[in-house]
mmCIF file of C-alpha atoms and ligand atoms in Angstrom:
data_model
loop_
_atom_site.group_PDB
_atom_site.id
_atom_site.type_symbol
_atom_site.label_atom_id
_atom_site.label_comp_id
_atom_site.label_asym_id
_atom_site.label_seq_id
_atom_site.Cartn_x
_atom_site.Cartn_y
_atom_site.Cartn_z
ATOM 1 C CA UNK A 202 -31.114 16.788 9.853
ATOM 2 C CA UNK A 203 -27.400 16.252 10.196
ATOM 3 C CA UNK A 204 -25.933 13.745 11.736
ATOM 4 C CA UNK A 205 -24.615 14.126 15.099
ATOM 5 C CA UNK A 206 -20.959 12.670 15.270
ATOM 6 C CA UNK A 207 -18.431 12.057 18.255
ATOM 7 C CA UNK A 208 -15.012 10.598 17.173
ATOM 8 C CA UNK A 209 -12.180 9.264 19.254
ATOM 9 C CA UNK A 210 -9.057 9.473 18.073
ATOM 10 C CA UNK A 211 -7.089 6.981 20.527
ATOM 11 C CA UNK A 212 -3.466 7.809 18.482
ATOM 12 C CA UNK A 213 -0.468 5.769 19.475
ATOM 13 C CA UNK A 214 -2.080 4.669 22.992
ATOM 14 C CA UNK A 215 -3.834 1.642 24.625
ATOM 15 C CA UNK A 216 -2.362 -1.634 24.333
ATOM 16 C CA UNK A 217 -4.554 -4.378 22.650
ATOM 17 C CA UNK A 218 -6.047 -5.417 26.416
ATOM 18 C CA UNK A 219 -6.351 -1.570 27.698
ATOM 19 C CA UNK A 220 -8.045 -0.970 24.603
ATOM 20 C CA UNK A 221 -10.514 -3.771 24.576
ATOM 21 C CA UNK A 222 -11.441 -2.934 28.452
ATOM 22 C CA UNK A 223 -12.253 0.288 26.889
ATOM 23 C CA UNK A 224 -14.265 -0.086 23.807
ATOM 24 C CA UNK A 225 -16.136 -2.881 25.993
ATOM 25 C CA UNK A 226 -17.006 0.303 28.707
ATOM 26 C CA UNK A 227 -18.161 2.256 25.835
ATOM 27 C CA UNK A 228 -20.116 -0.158 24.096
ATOM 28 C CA UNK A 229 -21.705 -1.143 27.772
ATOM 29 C CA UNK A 230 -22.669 2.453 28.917
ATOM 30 C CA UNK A 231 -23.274 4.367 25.596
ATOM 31 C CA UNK A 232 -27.544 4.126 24.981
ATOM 32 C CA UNK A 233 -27.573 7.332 23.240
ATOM 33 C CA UNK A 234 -28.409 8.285 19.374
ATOM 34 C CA UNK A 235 -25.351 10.187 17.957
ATOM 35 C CA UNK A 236 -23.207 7.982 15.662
ATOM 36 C CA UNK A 237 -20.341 7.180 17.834
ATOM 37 C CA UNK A 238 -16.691 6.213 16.073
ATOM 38 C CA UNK A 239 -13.424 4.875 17.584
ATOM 39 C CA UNK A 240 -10.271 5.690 15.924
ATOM 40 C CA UNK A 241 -8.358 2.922 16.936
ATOM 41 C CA UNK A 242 -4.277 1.788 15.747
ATOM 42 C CA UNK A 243 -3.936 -0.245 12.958
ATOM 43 C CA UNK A 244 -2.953 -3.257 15.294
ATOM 44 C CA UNK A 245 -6.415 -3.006 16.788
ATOM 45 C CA UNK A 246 -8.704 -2.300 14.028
ATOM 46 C CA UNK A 247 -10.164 -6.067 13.979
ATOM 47 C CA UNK A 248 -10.494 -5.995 17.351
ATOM 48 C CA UNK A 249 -12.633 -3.037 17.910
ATOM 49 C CA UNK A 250 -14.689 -3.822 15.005
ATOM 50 C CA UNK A 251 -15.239 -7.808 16.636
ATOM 51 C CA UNK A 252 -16.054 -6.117 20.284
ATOM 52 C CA UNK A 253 -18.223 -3.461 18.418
ATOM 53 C CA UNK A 254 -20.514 -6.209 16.620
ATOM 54 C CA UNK A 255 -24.467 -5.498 17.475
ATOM 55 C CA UNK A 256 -23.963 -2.020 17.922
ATOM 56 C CA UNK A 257 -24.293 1.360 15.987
ATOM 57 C CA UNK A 258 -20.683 2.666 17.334
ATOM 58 C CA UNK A 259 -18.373 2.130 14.586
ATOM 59 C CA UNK A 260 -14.308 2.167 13.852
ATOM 60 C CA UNK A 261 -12.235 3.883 12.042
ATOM 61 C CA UNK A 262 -8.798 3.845 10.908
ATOM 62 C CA UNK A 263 -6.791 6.547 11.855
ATOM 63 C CA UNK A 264 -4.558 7.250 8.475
ATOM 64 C CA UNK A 265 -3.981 5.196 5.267
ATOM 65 C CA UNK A 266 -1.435 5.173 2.284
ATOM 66 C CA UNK A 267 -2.126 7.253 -0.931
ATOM 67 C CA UNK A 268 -1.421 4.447 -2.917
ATOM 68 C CA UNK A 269 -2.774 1.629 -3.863
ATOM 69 C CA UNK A 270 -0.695 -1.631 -2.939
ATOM 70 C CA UNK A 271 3.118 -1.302 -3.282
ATOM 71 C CA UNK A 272 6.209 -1.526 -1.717
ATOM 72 C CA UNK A 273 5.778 0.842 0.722
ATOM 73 C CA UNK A 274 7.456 -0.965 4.212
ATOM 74 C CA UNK A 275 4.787 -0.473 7.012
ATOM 75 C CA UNK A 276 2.011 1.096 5.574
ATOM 76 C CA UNK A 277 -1.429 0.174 5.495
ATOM 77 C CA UNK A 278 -3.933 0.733 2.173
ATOM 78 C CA UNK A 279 -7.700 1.615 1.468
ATOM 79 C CA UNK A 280 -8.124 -1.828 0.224
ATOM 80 C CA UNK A 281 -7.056 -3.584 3.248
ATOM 81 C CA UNK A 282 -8.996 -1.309 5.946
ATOM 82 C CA UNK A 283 -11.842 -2.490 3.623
ATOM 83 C CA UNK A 284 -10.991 -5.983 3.901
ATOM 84 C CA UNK A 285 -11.194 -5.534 7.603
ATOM 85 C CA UNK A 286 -14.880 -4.086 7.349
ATOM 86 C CA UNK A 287 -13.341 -0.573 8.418
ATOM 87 C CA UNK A 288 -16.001 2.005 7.657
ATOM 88 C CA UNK A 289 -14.035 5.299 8.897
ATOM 89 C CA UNK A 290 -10.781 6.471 8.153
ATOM 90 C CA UNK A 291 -9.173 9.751 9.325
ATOM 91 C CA UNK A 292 -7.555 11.855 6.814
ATOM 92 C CA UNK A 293 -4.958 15.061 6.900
ATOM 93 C CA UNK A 294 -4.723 14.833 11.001
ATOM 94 C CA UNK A 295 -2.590 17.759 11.652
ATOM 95 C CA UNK A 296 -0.266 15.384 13.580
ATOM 96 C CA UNK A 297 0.228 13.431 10.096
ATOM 97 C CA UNK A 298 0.823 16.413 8.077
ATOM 98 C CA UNK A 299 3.319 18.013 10.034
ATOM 99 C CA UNK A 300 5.291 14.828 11.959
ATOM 100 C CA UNK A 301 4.878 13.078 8.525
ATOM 101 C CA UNK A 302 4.898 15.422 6.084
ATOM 102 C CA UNK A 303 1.810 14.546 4.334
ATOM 103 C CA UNK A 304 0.735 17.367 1.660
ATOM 104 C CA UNK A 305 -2.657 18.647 0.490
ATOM 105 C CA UNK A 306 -2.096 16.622 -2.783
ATOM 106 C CA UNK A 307 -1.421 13.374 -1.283
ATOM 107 C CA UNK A 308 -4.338 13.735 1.006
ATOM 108 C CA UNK A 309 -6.584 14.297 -2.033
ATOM 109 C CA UNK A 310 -5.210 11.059 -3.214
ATOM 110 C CA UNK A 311 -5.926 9.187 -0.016
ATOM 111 C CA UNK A 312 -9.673 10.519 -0.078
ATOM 112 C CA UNK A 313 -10.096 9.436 -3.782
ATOM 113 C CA UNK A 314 -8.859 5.860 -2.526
ATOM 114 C CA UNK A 315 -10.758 5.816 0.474
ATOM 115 C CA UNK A 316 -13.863 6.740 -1.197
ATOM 116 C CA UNK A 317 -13.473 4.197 -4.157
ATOM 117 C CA UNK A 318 -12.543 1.801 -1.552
ATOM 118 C CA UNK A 319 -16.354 2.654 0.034
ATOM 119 C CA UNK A 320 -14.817 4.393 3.388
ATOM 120 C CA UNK A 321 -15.590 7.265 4.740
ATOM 121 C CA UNK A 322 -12.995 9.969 4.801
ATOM 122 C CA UNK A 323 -13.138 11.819 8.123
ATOM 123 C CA UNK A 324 -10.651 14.563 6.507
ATOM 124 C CA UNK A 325 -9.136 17.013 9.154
ATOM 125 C CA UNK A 326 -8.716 20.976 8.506
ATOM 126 C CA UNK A 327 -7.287 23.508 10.818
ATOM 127 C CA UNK A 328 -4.761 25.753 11.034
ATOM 128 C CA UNK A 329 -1.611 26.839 13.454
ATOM 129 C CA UNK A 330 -1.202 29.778 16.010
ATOM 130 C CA UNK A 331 1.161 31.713 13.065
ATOM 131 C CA UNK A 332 -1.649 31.325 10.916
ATOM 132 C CA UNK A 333 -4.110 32.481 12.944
ATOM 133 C CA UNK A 334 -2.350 35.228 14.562
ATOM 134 C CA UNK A 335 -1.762 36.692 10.948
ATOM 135 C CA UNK A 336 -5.249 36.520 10.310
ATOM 136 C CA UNK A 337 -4.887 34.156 7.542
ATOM 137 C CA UNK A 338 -6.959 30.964 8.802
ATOM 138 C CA UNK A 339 -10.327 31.639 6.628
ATOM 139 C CA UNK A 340 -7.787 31.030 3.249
ATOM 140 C CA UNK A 341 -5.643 28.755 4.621
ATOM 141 C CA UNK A 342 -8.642 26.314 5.448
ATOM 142 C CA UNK A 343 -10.533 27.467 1.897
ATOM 143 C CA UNK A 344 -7.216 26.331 0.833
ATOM 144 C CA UNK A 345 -6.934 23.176 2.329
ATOM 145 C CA UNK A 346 -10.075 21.856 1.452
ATOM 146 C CA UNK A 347 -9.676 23.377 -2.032
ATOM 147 C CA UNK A 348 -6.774 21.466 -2.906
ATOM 148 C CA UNK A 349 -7.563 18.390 -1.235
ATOM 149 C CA UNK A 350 -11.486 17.467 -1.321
ATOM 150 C CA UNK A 351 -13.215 19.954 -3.554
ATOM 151 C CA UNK A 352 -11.874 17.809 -6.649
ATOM 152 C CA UNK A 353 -14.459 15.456 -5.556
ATOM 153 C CA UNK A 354 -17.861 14.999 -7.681
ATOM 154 C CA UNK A 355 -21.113 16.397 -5.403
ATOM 155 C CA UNK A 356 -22.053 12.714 -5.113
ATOM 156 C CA UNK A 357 -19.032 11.768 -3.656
ATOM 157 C CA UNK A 358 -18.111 15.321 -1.167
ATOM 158 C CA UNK A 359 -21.864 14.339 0.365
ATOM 159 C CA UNK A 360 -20.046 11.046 1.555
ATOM 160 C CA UNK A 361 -17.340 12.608 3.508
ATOM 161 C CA UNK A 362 -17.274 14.247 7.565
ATOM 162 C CA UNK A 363 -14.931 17.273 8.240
ATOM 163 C CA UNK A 364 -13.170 17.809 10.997
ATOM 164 C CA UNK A 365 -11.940 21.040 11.796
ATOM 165 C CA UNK A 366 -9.289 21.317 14.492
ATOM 166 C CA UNK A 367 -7.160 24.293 15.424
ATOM 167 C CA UNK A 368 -3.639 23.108 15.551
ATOM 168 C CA UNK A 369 -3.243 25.530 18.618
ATOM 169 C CA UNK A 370 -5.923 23.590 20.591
ATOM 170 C CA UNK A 371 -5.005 20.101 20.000
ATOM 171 C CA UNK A 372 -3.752 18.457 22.749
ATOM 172 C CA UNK A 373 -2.977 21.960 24.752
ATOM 173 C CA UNK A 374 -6.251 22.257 26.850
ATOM 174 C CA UNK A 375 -6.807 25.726 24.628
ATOM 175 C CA UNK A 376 -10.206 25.744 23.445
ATOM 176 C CA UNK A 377 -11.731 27.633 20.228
ATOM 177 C CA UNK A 378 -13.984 29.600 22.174
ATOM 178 C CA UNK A 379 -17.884 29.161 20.880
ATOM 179 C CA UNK A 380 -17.572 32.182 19.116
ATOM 180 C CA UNK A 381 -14.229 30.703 17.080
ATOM 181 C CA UNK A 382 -15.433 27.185 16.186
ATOM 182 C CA UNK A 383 -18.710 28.727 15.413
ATOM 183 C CA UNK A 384 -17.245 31.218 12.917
ATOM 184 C CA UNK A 385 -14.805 28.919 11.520
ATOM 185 C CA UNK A 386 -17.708 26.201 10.859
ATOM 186 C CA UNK A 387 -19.799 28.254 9.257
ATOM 187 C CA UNK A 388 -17.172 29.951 6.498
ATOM 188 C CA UNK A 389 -16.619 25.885 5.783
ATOM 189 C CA UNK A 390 -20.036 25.228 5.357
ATOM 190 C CA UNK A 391 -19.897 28.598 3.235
ATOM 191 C CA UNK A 392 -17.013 27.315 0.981
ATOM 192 C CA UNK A 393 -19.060 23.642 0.226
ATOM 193 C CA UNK A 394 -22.487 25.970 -0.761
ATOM 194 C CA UNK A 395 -19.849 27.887 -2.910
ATOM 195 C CA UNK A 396 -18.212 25.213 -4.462
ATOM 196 C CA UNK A 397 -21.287 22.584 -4.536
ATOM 197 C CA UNK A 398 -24.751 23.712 -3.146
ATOM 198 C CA UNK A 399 -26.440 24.745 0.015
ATOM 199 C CA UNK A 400 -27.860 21.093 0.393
ATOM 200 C CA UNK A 401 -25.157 19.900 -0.158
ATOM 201 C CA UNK A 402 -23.251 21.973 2.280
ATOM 202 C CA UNK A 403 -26.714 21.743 4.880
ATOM 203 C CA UNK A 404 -26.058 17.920 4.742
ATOM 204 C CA UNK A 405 -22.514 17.407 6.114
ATOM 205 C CA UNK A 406 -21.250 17.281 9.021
ATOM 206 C CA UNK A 407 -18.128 19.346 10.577
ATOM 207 C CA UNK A 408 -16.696 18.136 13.394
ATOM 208 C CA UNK A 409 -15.099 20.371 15.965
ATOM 209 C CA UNK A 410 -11.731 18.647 17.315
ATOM 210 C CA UNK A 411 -9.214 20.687 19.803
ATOM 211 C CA UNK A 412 -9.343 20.400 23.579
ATOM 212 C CA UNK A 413 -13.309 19.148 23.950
ATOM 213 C CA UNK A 414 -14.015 17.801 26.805
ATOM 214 C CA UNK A 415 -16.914 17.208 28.959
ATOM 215 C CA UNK A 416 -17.492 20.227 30.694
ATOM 216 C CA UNK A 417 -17.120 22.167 27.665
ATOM 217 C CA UNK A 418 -18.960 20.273 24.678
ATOM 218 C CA UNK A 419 -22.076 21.237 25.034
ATOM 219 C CA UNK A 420 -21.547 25.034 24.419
ATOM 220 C CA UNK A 421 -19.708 24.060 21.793
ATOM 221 C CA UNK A 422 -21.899 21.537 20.055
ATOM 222 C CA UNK A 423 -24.424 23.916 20.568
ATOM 223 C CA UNK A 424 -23.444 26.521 18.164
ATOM 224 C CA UNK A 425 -25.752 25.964 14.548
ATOM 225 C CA UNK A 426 -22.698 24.647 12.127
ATOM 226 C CA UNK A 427 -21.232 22.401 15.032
ATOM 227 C CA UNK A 428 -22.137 18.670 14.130
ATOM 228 C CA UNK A 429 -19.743 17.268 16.616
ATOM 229 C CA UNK A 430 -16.225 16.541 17.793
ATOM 230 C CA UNK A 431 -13.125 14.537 16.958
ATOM 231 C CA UNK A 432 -11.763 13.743 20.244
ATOM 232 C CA UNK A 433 -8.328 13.212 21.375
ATOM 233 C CA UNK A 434 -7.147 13.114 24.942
ATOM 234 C CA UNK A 435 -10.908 12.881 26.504
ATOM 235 C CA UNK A 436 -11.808 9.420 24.066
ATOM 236 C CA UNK A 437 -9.102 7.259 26.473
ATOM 237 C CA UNK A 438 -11.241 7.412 29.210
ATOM 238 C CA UNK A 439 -14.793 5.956 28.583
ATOM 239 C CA UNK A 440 -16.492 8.097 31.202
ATOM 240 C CA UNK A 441 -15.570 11.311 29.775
ATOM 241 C CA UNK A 442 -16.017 10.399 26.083
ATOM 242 C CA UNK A 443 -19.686 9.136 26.820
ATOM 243 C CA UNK A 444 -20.085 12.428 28.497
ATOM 244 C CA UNK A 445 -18.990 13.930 25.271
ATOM 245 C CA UNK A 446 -21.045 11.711 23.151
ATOM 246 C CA UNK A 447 -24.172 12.637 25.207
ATOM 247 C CA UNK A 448 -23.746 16.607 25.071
ATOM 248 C CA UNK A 449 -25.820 17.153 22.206
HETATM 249 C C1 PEP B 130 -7.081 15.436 18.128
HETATM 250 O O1 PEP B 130 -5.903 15.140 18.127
HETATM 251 O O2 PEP B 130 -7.779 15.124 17.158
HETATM 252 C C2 PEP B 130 -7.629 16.142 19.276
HETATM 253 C C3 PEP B 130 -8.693 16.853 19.097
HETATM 254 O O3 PEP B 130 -6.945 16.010 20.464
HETATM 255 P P1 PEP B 130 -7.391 16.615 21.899
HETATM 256 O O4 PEP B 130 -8.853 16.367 22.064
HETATM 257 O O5 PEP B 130 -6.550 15.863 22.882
HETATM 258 O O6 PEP B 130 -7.059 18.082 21.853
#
């Protein structure tokens, strides 16, 4: 069975003591199964990861650099999240690629880095309104994932999550409908079995991230290629992303 995964992805909110309050709520009211994962700033990593201790919720970072030490003024490497006993780190947010540029190529790099560095990539696919309006967003994702994480050896693409998030839906209160994410998961899981094998492709899980909230995740957790969500807005509130967390 796949594992069942619920990400928050905090972004550039929560000061150190609003965030503590709140990965202290989580860790205090969350009794469920699913592998729960915090995506926490830089500045808080430690933190999160020292609060977390003696439970199965984990961190994650929520970028890193795709290379490996250098001068490169304010960024943060593979090798240091794994210093910090950071088991998670987010890859190819949409927000990254287009306020920061980031290219298919240099995410490739960051996974490669992250995985010899023993994280695990959470790498993010999705596409924009244009995209999908032109009917394009089955090749643009084959695309994405083709030139950033099918380079990887089968041993390697079995470590990593996918997150698929419509750029129209993040952050807009748009949701894929059921039918949408559904369809969307399923030609990703198609792509893996193409490029690497069924069980391979049976065995990972894709995360749906765009708008989920409580009322509706479970419809859309409950379609057969949903593993999960990657949770923006709804994971600053501990209430509502326990509510989340226990939709499966
Ligand atoms: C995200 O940014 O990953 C996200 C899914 O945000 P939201 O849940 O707020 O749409």
């Amino acid at each position: 069975m796949r594992k069942h995964i619920v990400a928050g992805n905090w972004k550039m909110n929560n000061s150190i003591q609003e965030g503590l309050e709140l990965v202290k709520a989580i860790k205090a009211n969350y009794a469920g199964d699913n592998q729960l994962i915090i995506g926490a700033p830089f500045l808080h990593l430690s933190m999160v990861n020292e609060t977390l201790e003696g439970s199965s919720i984990a961190v994650a970072a929520q970028n890193c650099h795709h290379e490996e030490s250098g001068a490169f003024t304010g960024e943060i490497s593979t090798s240091m999240l794994a210093s910090a006993n950071i088991p998670y780190v987010i890859i190819g947010h949409s927000e990254r690629r287009e306020y920061n540029h980031e290219t298919n190529a240099q995410l490739a790099a960051k996974v490669d880095l992250a995985l010899k560095d023993k994280l695990i990539p959470i790498f993010c696919c999705g596409e924009s309104l244009e995209i999908r309006e032109k009917e394009q967003h089955f090749n643009w994702i084959t695309a994405q994932l083709k030139e950033s994480v099918f380079h990887l050896t089968a041993e390697n693409f079995a470590k990593i999550v996918i997150a698929y998030e419509p750029i129209w839906a993040i952050g807009t209160g748009v949701t894929a409908s059921v039918e949408q994410a559904q369809e969307i998961h399923a030609h990703i899981r198609k792509e893996i079995a193409r490029q690497y094998d069924t069980a391979i492709a049976d065995g990972i899980s894709i995360l749906y991230g765009g708008s989920c909230k409580p009322d509706n995740a479970q419809e859309l957790f409950a379609n057969a290629d949903v593993d999960g969500g990657l949770i923006g807005g709804a994971s600053l509130k501990a209430d509502e992303f326990i509510a989340i967390a226990n939709s499966f």
